[in-house]
mmCIF file of C-alpha atoms in Angstrom:
data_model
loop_
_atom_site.group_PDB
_atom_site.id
_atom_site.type_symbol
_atom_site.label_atom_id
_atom_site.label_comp_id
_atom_site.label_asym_id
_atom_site.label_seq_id
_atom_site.Cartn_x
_atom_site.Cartn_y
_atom_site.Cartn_z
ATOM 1 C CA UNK A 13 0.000 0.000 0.000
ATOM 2 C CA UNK A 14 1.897 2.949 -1.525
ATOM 3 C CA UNK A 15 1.129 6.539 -0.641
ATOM 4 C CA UNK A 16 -2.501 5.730 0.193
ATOM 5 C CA UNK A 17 -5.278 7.943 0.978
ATOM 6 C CA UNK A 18 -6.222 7.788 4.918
ATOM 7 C CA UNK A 19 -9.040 8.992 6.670
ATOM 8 C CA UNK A 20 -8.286 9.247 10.538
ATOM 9 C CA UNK A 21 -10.970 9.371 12.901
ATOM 10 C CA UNK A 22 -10.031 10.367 17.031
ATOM 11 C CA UNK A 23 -7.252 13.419 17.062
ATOM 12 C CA UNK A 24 -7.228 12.312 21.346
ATOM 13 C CA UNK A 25 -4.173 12.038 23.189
ATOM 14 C CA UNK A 26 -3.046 9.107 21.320
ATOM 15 C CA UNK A 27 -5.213 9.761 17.766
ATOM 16 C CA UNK A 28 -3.203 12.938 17.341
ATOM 17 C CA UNK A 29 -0.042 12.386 17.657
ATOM 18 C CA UNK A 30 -0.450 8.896 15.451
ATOM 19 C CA UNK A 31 -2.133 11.367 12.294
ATOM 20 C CA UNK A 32 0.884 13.882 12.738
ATOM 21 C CA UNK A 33 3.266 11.341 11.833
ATOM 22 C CA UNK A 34 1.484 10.214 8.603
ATOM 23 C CA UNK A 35 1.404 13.645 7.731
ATOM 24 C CA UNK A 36 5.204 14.319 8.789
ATOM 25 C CA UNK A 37 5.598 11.207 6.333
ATOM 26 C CA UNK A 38 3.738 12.960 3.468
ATOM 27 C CA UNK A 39 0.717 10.865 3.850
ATOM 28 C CA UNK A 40 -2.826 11.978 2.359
ATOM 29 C CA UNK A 41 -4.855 12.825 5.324
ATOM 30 C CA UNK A 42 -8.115 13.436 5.635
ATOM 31 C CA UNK A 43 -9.318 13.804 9.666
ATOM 32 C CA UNK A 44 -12.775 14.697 10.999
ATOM 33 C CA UNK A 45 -15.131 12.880 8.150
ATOM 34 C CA UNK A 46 -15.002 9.995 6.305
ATOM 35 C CA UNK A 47 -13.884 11.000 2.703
ATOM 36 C CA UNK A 48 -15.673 8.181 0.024
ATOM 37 C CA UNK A 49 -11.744 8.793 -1.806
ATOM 38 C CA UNK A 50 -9.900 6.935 1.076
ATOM 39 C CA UNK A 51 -8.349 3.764 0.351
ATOM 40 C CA UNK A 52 -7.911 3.163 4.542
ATOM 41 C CA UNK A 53 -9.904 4.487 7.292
ATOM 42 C CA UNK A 54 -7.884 4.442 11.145
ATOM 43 C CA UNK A 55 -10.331 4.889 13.932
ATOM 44 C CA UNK A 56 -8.670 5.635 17.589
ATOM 45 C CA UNK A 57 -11.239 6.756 20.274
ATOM 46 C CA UNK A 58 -11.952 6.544 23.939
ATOM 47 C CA UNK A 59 -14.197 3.469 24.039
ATOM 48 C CA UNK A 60 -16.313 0.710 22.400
ATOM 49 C CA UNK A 61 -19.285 2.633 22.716
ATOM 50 C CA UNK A 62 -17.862 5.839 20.953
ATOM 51 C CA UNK A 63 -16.334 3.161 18.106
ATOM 52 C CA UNK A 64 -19.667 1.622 17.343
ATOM 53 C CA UNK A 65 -21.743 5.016 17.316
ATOM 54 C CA UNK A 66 -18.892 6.351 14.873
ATOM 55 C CA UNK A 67 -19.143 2.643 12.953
ATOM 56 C CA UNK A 68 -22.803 2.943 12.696
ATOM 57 C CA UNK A 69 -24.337 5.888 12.729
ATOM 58 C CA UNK A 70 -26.514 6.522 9.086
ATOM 59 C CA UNK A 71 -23.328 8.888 8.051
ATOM 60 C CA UNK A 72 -20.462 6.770 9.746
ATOM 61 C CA UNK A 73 -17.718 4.768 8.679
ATOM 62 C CA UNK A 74 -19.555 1.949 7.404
ATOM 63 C CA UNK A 75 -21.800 3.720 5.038
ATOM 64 C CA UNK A 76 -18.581 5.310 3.204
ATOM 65 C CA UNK A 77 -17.060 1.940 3.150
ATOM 66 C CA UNK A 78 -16.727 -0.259 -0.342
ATOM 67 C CA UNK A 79 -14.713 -3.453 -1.628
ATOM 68 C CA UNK A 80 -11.216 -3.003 -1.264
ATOM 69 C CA UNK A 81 -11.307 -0.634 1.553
ATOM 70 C CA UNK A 82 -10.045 -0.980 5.217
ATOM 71 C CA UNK A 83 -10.238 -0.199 8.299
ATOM 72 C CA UNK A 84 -8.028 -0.066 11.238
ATOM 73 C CA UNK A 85 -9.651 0.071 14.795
ATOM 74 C CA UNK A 86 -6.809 1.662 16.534
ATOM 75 C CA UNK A 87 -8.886 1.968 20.082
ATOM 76 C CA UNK A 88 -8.244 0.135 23.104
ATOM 77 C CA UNK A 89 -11.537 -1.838 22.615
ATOM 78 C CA UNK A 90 -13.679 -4.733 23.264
ATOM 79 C CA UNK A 91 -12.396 -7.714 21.565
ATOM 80 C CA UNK A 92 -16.262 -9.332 21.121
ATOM 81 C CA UNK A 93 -16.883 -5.912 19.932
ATOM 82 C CA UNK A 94 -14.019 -5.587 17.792
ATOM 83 C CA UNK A 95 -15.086 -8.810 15.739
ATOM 84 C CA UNK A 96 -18.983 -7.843 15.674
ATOM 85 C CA UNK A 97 -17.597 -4.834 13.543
ATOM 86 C CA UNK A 98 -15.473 -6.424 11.448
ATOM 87 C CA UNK A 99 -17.965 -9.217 10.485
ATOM 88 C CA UNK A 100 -20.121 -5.781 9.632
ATOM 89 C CA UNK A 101 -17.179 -4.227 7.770
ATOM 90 C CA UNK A 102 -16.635 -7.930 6.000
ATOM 91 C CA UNK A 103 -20.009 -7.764 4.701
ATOM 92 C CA UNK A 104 -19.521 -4.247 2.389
ATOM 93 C CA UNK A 105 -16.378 -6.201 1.269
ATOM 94 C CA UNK A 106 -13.973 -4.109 2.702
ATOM 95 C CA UNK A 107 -11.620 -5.912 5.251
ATOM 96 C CA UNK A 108 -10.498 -5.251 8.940
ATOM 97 C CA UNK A 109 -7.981 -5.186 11.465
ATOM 98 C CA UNK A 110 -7.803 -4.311 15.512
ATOM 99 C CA UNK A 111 -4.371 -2.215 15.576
ATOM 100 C CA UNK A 112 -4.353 -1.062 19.380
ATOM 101 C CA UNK A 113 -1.242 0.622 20.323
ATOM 102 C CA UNK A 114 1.072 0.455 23.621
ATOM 103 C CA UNK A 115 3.547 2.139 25.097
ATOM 104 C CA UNK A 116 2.586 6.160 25.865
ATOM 105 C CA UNK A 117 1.761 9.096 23.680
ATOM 106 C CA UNK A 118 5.722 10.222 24.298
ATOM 107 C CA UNK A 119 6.100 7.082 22.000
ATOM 108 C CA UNK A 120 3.277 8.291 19.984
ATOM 109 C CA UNK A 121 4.210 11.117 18.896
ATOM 110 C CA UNK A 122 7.584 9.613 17.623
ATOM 111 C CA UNK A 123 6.462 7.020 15.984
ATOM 112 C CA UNK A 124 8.320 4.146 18.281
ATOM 113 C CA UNK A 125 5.155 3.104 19.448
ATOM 114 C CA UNK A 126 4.432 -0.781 19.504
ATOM 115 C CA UNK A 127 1.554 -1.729 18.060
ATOM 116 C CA UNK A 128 -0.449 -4.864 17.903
ATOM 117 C CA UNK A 129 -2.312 -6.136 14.704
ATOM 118 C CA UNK A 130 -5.183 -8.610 14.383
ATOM 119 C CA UNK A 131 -6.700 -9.725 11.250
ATOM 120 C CA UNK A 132 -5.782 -11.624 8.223
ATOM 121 C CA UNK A 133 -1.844 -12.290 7.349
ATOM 122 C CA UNK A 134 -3.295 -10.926 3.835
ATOM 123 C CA UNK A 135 -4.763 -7.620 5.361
ATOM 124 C CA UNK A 136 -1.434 -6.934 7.543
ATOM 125 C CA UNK A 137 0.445 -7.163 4.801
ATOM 126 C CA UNK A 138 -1.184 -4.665 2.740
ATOM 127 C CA UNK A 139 -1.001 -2.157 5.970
ATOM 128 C CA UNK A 140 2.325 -3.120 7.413
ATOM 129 C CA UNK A 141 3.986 0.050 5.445
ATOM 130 C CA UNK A 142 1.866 1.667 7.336
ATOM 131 C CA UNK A 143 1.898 1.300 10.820
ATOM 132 C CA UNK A 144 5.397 1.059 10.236
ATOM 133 C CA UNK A 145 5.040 4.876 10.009
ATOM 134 C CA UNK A 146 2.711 5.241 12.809
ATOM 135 C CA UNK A 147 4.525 2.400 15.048
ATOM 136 C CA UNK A 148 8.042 0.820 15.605
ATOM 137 C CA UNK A 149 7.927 -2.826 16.717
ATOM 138 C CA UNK A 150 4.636 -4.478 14.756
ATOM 139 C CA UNK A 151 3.175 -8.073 15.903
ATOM 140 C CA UNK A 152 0.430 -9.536 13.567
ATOM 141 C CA UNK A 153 -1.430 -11.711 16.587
ATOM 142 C CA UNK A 154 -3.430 -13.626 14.797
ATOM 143 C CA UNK A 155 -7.596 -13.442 13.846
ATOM 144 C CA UNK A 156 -9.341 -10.098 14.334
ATOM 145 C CA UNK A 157 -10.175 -9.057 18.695
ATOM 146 C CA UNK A 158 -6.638 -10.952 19.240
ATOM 147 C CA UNK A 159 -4.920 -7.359 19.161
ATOM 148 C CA UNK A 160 -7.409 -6.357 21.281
ATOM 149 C CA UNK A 161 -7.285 -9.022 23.939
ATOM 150 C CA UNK A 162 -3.374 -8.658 23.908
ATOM 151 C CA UNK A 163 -3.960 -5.107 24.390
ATOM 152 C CA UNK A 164 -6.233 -5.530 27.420
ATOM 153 C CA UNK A 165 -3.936 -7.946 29.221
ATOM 154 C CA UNK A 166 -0.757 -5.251 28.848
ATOM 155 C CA UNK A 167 -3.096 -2.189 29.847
ATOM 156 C CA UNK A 168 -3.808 -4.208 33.188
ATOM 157 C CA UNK A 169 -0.235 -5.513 33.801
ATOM 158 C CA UNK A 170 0.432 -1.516 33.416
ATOM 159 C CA UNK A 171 -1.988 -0.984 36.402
ATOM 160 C CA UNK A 172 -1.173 -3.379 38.511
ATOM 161 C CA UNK A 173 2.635 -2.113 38.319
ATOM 162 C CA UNK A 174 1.278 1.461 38.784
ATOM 163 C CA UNK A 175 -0.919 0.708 41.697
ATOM 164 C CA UNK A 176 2.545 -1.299 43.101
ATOM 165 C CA UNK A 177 4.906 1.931 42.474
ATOM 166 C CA UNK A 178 2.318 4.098 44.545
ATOM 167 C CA UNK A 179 2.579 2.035 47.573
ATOM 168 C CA UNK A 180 6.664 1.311 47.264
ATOM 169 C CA UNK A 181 7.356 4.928 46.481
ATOM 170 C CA UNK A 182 4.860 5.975 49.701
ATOM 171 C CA UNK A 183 6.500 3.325 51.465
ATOM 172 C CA UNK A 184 9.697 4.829 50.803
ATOM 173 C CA UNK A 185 8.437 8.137 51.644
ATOM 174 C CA UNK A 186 7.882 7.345 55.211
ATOM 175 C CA UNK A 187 10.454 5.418 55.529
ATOM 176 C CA UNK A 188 12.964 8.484 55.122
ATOM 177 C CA UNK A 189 14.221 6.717 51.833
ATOM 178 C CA UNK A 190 16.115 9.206 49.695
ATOM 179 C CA UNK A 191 13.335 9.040 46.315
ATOM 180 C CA UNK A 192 15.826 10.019 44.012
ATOM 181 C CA UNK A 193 18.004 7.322 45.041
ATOM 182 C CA UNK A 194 14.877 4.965 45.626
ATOM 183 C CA UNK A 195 14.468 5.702 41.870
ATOM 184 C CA UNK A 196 17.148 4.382 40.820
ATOM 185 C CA UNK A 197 17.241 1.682 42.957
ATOM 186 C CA UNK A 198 13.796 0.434 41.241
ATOM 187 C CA UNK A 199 15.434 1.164 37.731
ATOM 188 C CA UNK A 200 18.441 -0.588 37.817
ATOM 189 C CA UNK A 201 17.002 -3.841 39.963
ATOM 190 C CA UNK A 202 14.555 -6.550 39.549
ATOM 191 C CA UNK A 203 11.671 -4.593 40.462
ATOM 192 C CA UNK A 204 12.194 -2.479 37.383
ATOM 193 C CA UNK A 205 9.561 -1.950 34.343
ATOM 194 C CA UNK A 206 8.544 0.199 31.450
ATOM 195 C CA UNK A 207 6.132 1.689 33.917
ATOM 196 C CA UNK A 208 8.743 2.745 36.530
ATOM 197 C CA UNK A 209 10.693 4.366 34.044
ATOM 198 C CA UNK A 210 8.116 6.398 33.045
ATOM 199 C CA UNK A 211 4.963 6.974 35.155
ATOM 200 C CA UNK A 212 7.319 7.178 38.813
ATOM 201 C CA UNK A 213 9.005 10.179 37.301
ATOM 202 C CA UNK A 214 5.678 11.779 36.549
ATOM 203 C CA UNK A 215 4.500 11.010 40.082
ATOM 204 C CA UNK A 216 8.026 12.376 41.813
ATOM 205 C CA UNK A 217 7.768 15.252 39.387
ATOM 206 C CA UNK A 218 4.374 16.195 40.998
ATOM 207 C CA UNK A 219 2.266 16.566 37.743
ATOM 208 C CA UNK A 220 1.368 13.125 37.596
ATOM 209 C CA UNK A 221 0.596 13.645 34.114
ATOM 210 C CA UNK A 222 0.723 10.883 32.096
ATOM 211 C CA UNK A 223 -2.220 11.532 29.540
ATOM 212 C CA UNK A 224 -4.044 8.713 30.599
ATOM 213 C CA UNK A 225 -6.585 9.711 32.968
ATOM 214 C CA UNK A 226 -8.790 7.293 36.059
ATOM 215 C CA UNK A 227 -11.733 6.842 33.646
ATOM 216 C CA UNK A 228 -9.601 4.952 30.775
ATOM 217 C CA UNK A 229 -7.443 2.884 33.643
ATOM 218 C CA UNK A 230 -11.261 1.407 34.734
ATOM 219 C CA UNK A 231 -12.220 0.462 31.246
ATOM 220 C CA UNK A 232 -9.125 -0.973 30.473
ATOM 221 C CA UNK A 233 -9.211 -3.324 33.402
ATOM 222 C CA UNK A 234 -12.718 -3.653 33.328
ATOM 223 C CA UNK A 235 -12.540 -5.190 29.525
ATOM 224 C CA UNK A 236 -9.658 -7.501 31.115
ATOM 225 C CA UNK A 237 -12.288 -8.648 33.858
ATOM 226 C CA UNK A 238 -15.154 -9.580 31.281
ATOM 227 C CA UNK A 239 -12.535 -11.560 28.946
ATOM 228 C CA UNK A 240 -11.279 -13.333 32.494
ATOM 229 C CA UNK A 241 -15.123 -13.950 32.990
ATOM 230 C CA UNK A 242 -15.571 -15.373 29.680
ATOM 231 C CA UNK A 243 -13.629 -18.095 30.015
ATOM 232 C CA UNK A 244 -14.017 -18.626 33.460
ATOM 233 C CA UNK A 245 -10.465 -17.441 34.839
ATOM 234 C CA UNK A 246 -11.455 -16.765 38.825
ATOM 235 C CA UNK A 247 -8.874 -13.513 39.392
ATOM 236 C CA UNK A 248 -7.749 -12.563 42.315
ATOM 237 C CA UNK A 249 -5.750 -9.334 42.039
ATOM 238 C CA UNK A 250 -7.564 -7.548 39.069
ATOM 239 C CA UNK A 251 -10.989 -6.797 41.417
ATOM 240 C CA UNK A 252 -8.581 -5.399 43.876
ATOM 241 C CA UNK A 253 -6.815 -3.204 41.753
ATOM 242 C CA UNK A 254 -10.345 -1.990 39.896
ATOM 243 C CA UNK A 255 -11.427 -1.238 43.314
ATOM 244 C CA UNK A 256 -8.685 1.354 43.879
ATOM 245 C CA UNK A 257 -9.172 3.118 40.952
ATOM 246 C CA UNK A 258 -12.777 3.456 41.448
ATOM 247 C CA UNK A 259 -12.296 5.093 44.988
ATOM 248 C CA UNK A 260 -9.573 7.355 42.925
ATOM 249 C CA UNK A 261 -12.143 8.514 40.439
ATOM 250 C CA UNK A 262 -14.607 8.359 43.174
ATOM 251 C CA UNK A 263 -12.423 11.140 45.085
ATOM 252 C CA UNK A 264 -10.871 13.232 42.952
ATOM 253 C CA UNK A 265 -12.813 12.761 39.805
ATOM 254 C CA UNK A 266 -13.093 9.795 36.598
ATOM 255 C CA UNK A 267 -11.242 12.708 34.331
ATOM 256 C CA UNK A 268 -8.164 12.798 37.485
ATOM 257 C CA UNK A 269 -4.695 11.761 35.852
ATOM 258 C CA UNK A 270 -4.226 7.617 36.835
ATOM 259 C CA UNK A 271 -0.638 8.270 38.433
ATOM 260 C CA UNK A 272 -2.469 10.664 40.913
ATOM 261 C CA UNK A 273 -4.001 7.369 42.659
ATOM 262 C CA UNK A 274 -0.573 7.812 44.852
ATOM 263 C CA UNK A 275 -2.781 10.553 46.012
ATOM 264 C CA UNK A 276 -4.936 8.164 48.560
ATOM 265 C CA UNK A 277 -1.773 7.049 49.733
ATOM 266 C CA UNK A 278 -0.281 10.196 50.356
ATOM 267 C CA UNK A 279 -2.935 11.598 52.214
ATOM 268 C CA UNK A 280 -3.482 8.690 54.577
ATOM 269 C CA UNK A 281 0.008 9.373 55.350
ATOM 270 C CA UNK A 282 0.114 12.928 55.710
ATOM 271 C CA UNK A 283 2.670 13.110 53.382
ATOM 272 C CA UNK A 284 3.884 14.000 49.754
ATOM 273 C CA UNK A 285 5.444 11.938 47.542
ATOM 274 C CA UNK A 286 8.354 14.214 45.368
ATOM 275 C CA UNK A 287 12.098 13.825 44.049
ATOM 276 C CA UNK A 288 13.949 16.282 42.713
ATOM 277 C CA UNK A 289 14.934 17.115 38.611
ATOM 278 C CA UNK A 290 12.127 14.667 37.298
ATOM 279 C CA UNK A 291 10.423 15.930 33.878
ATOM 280 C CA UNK A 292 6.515 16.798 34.098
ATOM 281 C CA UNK A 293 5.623 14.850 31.350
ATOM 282 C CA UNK A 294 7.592 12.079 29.365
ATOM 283 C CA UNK A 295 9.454 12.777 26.035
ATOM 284 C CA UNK A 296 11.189 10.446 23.826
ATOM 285 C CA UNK A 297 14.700 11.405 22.539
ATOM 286 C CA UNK A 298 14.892 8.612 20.532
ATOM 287 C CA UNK A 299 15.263 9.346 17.195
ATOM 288 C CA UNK A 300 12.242 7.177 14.779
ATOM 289 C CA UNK A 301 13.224 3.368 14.033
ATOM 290 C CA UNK A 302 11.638 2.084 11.111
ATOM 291 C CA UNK A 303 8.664 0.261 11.620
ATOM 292 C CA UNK A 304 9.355 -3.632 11.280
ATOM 293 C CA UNK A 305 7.467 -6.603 12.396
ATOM 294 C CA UNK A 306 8.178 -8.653 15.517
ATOM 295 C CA UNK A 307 8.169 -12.580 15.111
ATOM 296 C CA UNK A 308 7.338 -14.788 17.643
ATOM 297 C CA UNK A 309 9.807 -16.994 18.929
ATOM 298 C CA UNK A 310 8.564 -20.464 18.112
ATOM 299 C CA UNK A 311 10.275 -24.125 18.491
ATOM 300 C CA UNK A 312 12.497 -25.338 21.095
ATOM 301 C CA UNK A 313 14.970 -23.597 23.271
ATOM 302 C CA UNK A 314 18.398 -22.655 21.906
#
């Protein structure tokens, strides 16, 4: 797929910093409305809901769609849901994928995002150039809602390690732990992660801004509960964890940044939880990697 024509639907704190690198790369754009010219159409918004009232409306993505056409759901989504609109996209004969993306809007508006792909080998082929654009490392998953229940599973993993870093860096706190050096201790030990390294320098910052905000964290793990309830996986840890975040949002508000959760912490201790020369909000100085696709490792052990 060679300089197509893409129509981009969601300019949020993800959706716009994914359309300014197709149109850093030179890429026909058209945002806002579905255009009948576009060859792909990317959809990236808040939650299943909003994707199926932009799907189906009379005027929505479905009526512009033809044979020949795709479209990428881009959202952090239901996977049932995610399949129930493809089978719907299928039947205009125009094909589908679930392309959720992971790893922070700092990544996102590099373009060394990861980003997962379900659908047809056929289909990912066509779009690999690209979401090697939008995206760095690329894994095709498998059928269409696998993206999407990959996606799920790493957005909870994410909150569970959050949740963990608010009570270890409190912990610290009172303990009269240095947090700069308790910051480093994390980052260069076992008890490191993706999420340390970023989302504990927002919190010892003090902005806590992360662009991802309490509402989103109880989707996410609430999708990850109803798949676990699907197939009758009795979790433990995941009620706990959506229990926190709901007093969060409950107390300072669903539209409250998710790192701010240290906040209940902090104020049953009296105390607040800051370092010294962390960044208010994350940045990637890496320069763009071209996109390429990550294989599974398969067969035995070396």
């Amino acid at each position: 797929m060679s300089n197509p024509r893409i129509g981009f639907i969601g300019l949020g704190n993800v959706g716009s910093q994914l359309a300014g690198n197709l149109l850093r790369h030179g890429i026909d754009l058209t945002v806002r409305d579905v255009d009948p010219g576009v060859e792909l159409v990317i959809t990236c918004l808040p939650s299943p809901a909003v994707s199926a009232e932009v799907m189906e409306q009379p005027d929505g993505v479905l009526a512009g769609l033809a044979r020949g056409k795709i479209w990428l759901e881009m959202s952090t989504t239901d996977p049932a849901e995610a399949r129930r609109l493809a089978a719907r996209v299928e039947e205009r004969g125009a094909s589908a994928m679930d392309c959720p993306v992971s790893g922070g809007c700092h990544r996102a508006a590099t373009g060394n995002i990861s980003i997962f792909a379900g659908g047809s080998r056929e289909v990912f082929e066509r779009v690999l150039p690209v979401l090697a654009i939008l995206g760095q490392r690329i894994l095709h998953t498998g059928p269409v809602g696998s993206a999407s229940m990959l996606k799920v599973l790493t957005n909870y993993l994410c909150t569970v390690h959050l949740a963990a870093l608010a009570e270890a860096l409190t912990v610290a706190k009172v303990s009269g732990l240095d947090l700069n050096t308790t910051y480093e201790g994390i980052r260069i030990s076992s008890g490191n992660s993706f999420v340390h390294e970023t989302e504990s320098q927002v919190i010892l910052n003090g902005s806590r801004d992360i662009n991802f905000t309490m509402d989103l964290v109880i989707k996410d793990v609430g999708l990850f509960d109803e798949l676990a309830r699907a197939h009758g996986v009795p979790l433990e840890l995941s009620p706990l964890v959506l229990g926190v975040f709901r007093d969060g949002a409950r107390r300072y508000g669903e539209r409250e940044l998710s790192p701010n959760i240290i906040r209940r912490l902090e104020e049953a201790c009296g105390v607040r939880v800051l370092g010294e020369g962390f960044p208010p909000q994350m940045v990637d100085t890496e320069p763009k990697v071209p996109g390429y696709e990550v294989v599974p490792r398969r067969g035995p052990a070396p």
